[in-house]
Amino acid sequence: MLNRRDYILKLIIERFVQTAQPVGSKTLIENYDLPFSSATIRNEMQLLENDGFLEKTHTSSGRVPSSRGYKYYIENLRDKKKNNKIKFELQTILNERTQTIEDMLKESCEILSEMTNLVSLVLGNNTSEETLASLQMIPIGNNSSTVIFVTNRGAVESKTFFFDKNIKVDDLEKCIAMLNKRLVGTSVSELVPKMRLLEPIIHDYIIDGDVIYQTILKTLGTLANDKVVMYGKEKLLDQPEFSNDPERIKDVIDLFESPTFFKEITEKVQFIDKDITVKIGGVDERDDISIVSAKIYIPGVGENVISLIGPKRMNYDKAYEAIETLVDELNKKFEEISKGDS
Amino acid sequence: MLNRRDYILKLIIERFVQTAQPVGSKTLIENYDLPFSSATIRNEMQLLENDGFLEKTHTSSGRVPSSRGYKYYIENLRDKKKNNKIKFELQTILNERTQTIEDMLKESCEILSEMTNLVSLVLGNNTSEETLASLQMIPIGNNSSTVIFVTNRGAVESKTFFFDKNIKVDDLEKCIAMLNKRLVGTSVSELVPKMRLLEPIIHDYIIDGDVIYQTILKTLGTLANDKVVMYGKEKLLDQPEFSNDPERIKDVIDLFESPTFFKEITEKVQFIDKDITVKIGGVDERDDISIVSAKIYIPGVGENVISLIGPKRMNYDKAYEAIETLVDELNKKFEEISKGDS
DNA sequence: TTTTAGCATTCAAAAGAACAGAGTGCTAGA
DNA sequence: TCTAGCACTCTGTTCTTTTGAATGCTAAAA
């Protein structure tokens, strides 16, 4: 069904994905016994190169897929048959009734990472709809205390601080209760300015309330940060394109720490299909890393982005399918729960 | 005051710490203009090697300090003059009155890491005295909820879970209130068995209480885990003994993830002085990494271990002094707070 | 017109050779 | 007891050679 040129391109990409070595005409016939000669393949390769689907690393090297080649592969050439193993594994995880959202995402991502050999990532972004749901204080020892903030999306932040002996725990509790009453329901981004306005009132409750005020102010600020979790970082470092070069290993580690990297994921992706996006190379000014990602909506919690990150030479086929399956299964699960028929 | 042999050992160690290159007799003469010849140094080196303080990497290489050499250096040869810069920086941080414990430790460690070029680590260990201080529930959306556990040491754990539509939020809240009443004060290690006993009671509150029961049970288990935070991981990866060899970089990364690694820190250290311990090489079956660590007691929160981790060829001098200063300053700070005269 | 066999050519990577340099140990004399 | 001098050792660098996988092109075969 595929014409000869497409078929050769498909083989080259799949071979390169597997071996990480440039693919030559001879290698191809030796490994796939094709009904034509190496010379024919050479001719086709030349045409594929002219069209920008393949590249050479040097004049007498084999061919390597270009970004355009990968894109064409994903859109037209990849196998779309479902691998039921991923689906089965995910269902097993998700059908445990006693799962928390944290565990569901964690275990799903770990499975995805394991089965695709890619890094998986969950990015929980702050929407403007996130508000403070609760502010509480738990006394710790004689003159220290833990304050806990919870949002209506289930995000939790806590800090422990010391206070002066001459502050009465009673006053402190009343003060926190007051703040709780006044701040609950405030959107996360509005918390800091609102807290500023409340400063004078704090001093009505506690003579020397500055420590308390500053502590709460600081902690409220961190509530607004996006949360990021990654699984299987070592998968990327183990890829041959990185594992042999200390410089590149360091680069990848830096990348994982860099905040711009995560923004890139949700912003500059090249849209492909449904809610799944693929970005081939060009991640954070690097051309050797690709990302497949999808948005999922968790009822009550909000929108999260789940991504698989790997070398540009990743198995897009498998990655795409894995993400697709995860999104399907999660949505199915959440729908089930919302209907209350579990 | 130092005899010649000790003086030469000191120079060799300091030179090696600085350059990461084996030190030869000629290099020593050229860089430190000494009142004797290279031949004399060679003779002394031979004796130092016989005594096990120095080693050779191959027959015609310069000398490298052995573990024993480092130990001798730390105990007898190092400069004990205080570097006031570290002290000053730490005091600046710790004297901000509005600091939380988390921020105090975080910022102190970041400074230590920056000034010593080593990885810093805080290990908060669970004592048997840690008990549950609070168990609460915050509803999130229609049929999901976040449960929050807080211990009397300020440790917080939270999980978000879905529940069936036919469960009334009211019942759930009553159930959590009941659990809160019964579990608060229980030691962390006793929580899981105690929760098991409470299972039947949960079903009195909620018809289908299994999800809730299992969720809480699981989360209680994680409360008992030790908490670990590291700062400046890249410092170790940048050291020349690691940065050139991809295999060793990977090893170090694995080490940072390995749980046995952290246990080792608190357990198998070689005691040196006061509350500060130094382990030279032999960390987690590796001979190229050393650790300087100290226990600190935070009133109300308990005992924590703070460590500096680096290559065996670290500046023990500086590391020791940094940890010592940190412990002193933190203790001073905590004492001040306990007395309430801040 | 399309395919293939054959061949000269290209280039990277591996293997080998030569050499410089930093070091040691030992001996004999100051 | 110290030091100058020298033979020897070993690593790491640089330069050269060899090998092998690949290409592009041409001419003949299908």
Short mmCIF file of N, CA, C and O in Angstrom, two decimals, chain A residues 202-246:
data_model
loop_
_atom_site.label_atom_id
_atom_site.label_comp_id
_atom_site.label_asym_id
_atom_site.label_seq_id
_atom_site.Cartn_x
_atom_site.Cartn_y
_atom_site.Cartn_z
N ILE A 202 -3.45 42.23 61.71
CA ILE A 202 -2.67 41.22 62.44
C ILE A 202 -2.16 41.81 63.74
O ILE A 202 -2.19 41.16 64.79
N HIS A 203 -1.71 43.06 63.67
CA HIS A 203 -1.15 43.69 64.86
C HIS A 203 -2.21 43.94 65.94
O HIS A 203 -1.88 44.13 67.11
N ASP A 204 -3.46 43.92 65.56
CA ASP A 204 -4.52 44.01 66.57
C ASP A 204 -4.58 42.75 67.41
O ASP A 204 -4.94 42.77 68.58
N TYR A 205 -4.22 41.64 66.76
CA TYR A 205 -4.29 40.36 67.46
C TYR A 205 -3.01 40.05 68.24
O TYR A 205 -3.04 39.51 69.32
N ILE A 206 -1.89 40.39 67.61
CA ILE A 206 -0.60 40.05 68.21
C ILE A 206 0.26 41.30 68.23
O ILE A 206 0.45 41.94 67.19
N ILE A 207 0.78 41.60 69.39
CA ILE A 207 1.55 42.84 69.55
C ILE A 207 2.69 42.88 68.53
O ILE A 207 2.81 43.79 67.75
N ASP A 208 3.52 41.82 68.56
CA ASP A 208 4.66 41.79 67.65
C ASP A 208 4.41 40.76 66.54
O ASP A 208 5.00 39.70 66.50
N GLY A 209 3.50 41.10 65.67
CA GLY A 209 3.03 40.12 64.69
C GLY A 209 3.82 40.07 63.40
O GLY A 209 3.43 39.39 62.46
N ASP A 210 4.95 40.76 63.38
CA ASP A 210 5.68 40.87 62.12
C ASP A 210 6.20 39.53 61.60
O ASP A 210 6.12 39.24 60.42
N VAL A 211 6.73 38.72 62.53
CA VAL A 211 7.26 37.41 62.11
C VAL A 211 6.16 36.60 61.44
O VAL A 211 6.35 36.01 60.39
N ILE A 212 5.01 36.58 62.08
CA ILE A 212 3.88 35.81 61.54
C ILE A 212 3.46 36.36 60.18
O ILE A 212 3.25 35.61 59.23
N TYR A 213 3.36 37.65 60.12
CA TYR A 213 2.94 38.28 58.87
C TYR A 213 3.90 37.92 57.73
O TYR A 213 3.48 37.46 56.66
N GLN A 214 5.19 38.08 57.97
CA GLN A 214 6.18 37.84 56.92
C GLN A 214 6.21 36.36 56.51
O GLN A 214 6.33 36.04 55.33
N THR A 215 6.10 35.49 57.50
CA THR A 215 6.11 34.06 57.20
C THR A 215 4.97 33.68 56.28
O THR A 215 5.16 33.00 55.27
N ILE A 216 3.80 34.13 56.62
CA ILE A 216 2.62 33.79 55.82
C ILE A 216 2.73 34.40 54.43
O ILE A 216 2.45 33.76 53.42
N LEU A 217 3.18 35.64 54.39
CA LEU A 217 3.32 36.32 53.10
C LEU A 217 4.23 35.54 52.16
O LEU A 217 3.91 35.29 51.00
N LYS A 218 5.37 35.13 52.70
CA LYS A 218 6.35 34.39 51.89
C LYS A 218 5.77 33.07 51.38
O LYS A 218 5.93 32.71 50.23
N THR A 219 5.11 32.37 52.26
CA THR A 219 4.60 31.05 51.91
C THR A 219 3.48 31.15 50.88
O THR A 219 3.37 30.32 49.98
N LEU A 220 2.66 32.18 51.02
CA LEU A 220 1.60 32.39 50.04
C LEU A 220 2.18 32.55 48.64
O LEU A 220 1.61 32.07 47.66
N GLY A 221 3.31 33.22 48.58
CA GLY A 221 3.96 33.41 47.28
C GLY A 221 4.30 32.10 46.60
O GLY A 221 4.08 31.94 45.41
N THR A 222 4.80 31.15 47.37
CA THR A 222 5.21 29.88 46.76
C THR A 222 4.01 29.04 46.32
O THR A 222 4.15 28.16 45.49
N LEU A 223 2.85 29.32 46.88
CA LEU A 223 1.65 28.56 46.50
C LEU A 223 1.34 28.73 45.01
O LEU A 223 0.77 27.84 44.39
N ALA A 224 1.70 29.88 44.47
CA ALA A 224 1.34 30.18 43.08
C ALA A 224 2.25 29.50 42.06
O ALA A 224 2.01 29.56 40.87
N ASN A 225 3.29 28.82 42.53
CA ASN A 225 4.22 28.19 41.58
C ASN A 225 3.62 26.93 40.95
O ASN A 225 2.89 26.20 41.57
N ASP A 226 4.00 26.71 39.70
CA ASP A 226 3.58 25.49 39.03
C ASP A 226 4.32 24.30 39.62
O ASP A 226 5.48 24.40 40.01
N LYS A 227 3.64 23.19 39.68
CA LYS A 227 4.28 21.98 40.19
C LYS A 227 4.70 21.07 39.04
O LYS A 227 3.93 20.85 38.12
N VAL A 228 5.89 20.54 39.16
CA VAL A 228 6.43 19.70 38.10
C VAL A 228 6.98 18.41 38.73
O VAL A 228 7.67 18.46 39.73
N VAL A 229 6.63 17.30 38.15
CA VAL A 229 7.24 16.03 38.60
C VAL A 229 7.73 15.27 37.38
O VAL A 229 7.05 15.22 36.36
N MET A 230 8.92 14.70 37.49
CA MET A 230 9.50 13.92 36.38
C MET A 230 9.80 12.51 36.85
O MET A 230 10.18 12.30 37.99
N TYR A 231 9.66 11.59 35.94
CA TYR A 231 9.99 10.20 36.24
C TYR A 231 10.93 9.65 35.18
O TYR A 231 10.77 9.94 34.00
N GLY A 232 11.89 8.85 35.61
CA GLY A 232 12.76 8.16 34.65
C GLY A 232 13.76 9.05 33.96
O GLY A 232 14.09 8.83 32.80
N LYS A 233 14.29 10.05 34.68
CA LYS A 233 15.29 10.93 34.07
C LYS A 233 16.44 10.14 33.47
O LYS A 233 17.02 10.53 32.46
N GLU A 234 16.81 9.05 34.11
CA GLU A 234 17.96 8.28 33.64
C GLU A 234 17.74 7.72 32.24
O GLU A 234 18.70 7.46 31.52
N LYS A 235 16.48 7.59 31.83
CA LYS A 235 16.20 7.04 30.49
C LYS A 235 16.85 7.89 29.40
O LYS A 235 17.36 7.36 28.42
N LEU A 236 16.80 9.18 29.60
CA LEU A 236 17.38 10.06 28.57
C LEU A 236 18.90 10.01 28.62
O LEU A 236 19.56 9.98 27.58
N LEU A 237 19.42 9.96 29.84
CA LEU A 237 20.88 9.94 29.98
C LEU A 237 21.47 8.63 29.44
O LEU A 237 22.64 8.59 29.07
N ASP A 238 20.67 7.60 29.40
CA ASP A 238 21.17 6.32 28.91
C ASP A 238 21.19 6.22 27.39
O ASP A 238 21.74 5.27 26.83
N GLN A 239 20.55 7.15 26.73
CA GLN A 239 20.53 7.10 25.26
C GLN A 239 21.94 7.33 24.72
O GLN A 239 22.65 8.21 25.19
N PRO A 240 22.32 6.56 23.67
CA PRO A 240 23.70 6.68 23.17
C PRO A 240 24.09 8.08 22.72
O PRO A 240 25.25 8.46 22.81
N GLU A 241 23.11 8.89 22.25
CA GLU A 241 23.50 10.24 21.81
C GLU A 241 23.96 11.11 22.96
O GLU A 241 24.60 12.13 22.75
N PHE A 242 23.63 10.71 24.20
CA PHE A 242 24.08 11.50 25.33
C PHE A 242 25.11 10.78 26.17
O PHE A 242 26.04 11.39 26.66
N SER A 243 24.92 9.48 26.32
CA SER A 243 25.66 8.76 27.36
C SER A 243 27.17 8.74 27.14
O SER A 243 27.91 8.43 28.07
N ASN A 244 27.65 9.06 25.95
CA ASN A 244 29.09 8.99 25.71
C ASN A 244 29.80 10.32 25.86
O ASN A 244 31.02 10.37 25.90
N ASP A 245 29.04 11.37 25.94
CA ASP A 245 29.66 12.69 25.96
C ASP A 245 29.32 13.42 27.27
O ASP A 245 28.19 13.83 27.49
N PRO A 246 30.33 13.57 28.14
CA PRO A 246 30.08 14.19 29.45
C PRO A 246 29.44 15.57 29.33
O PRO A 246 28.58 15.92 30.13
#
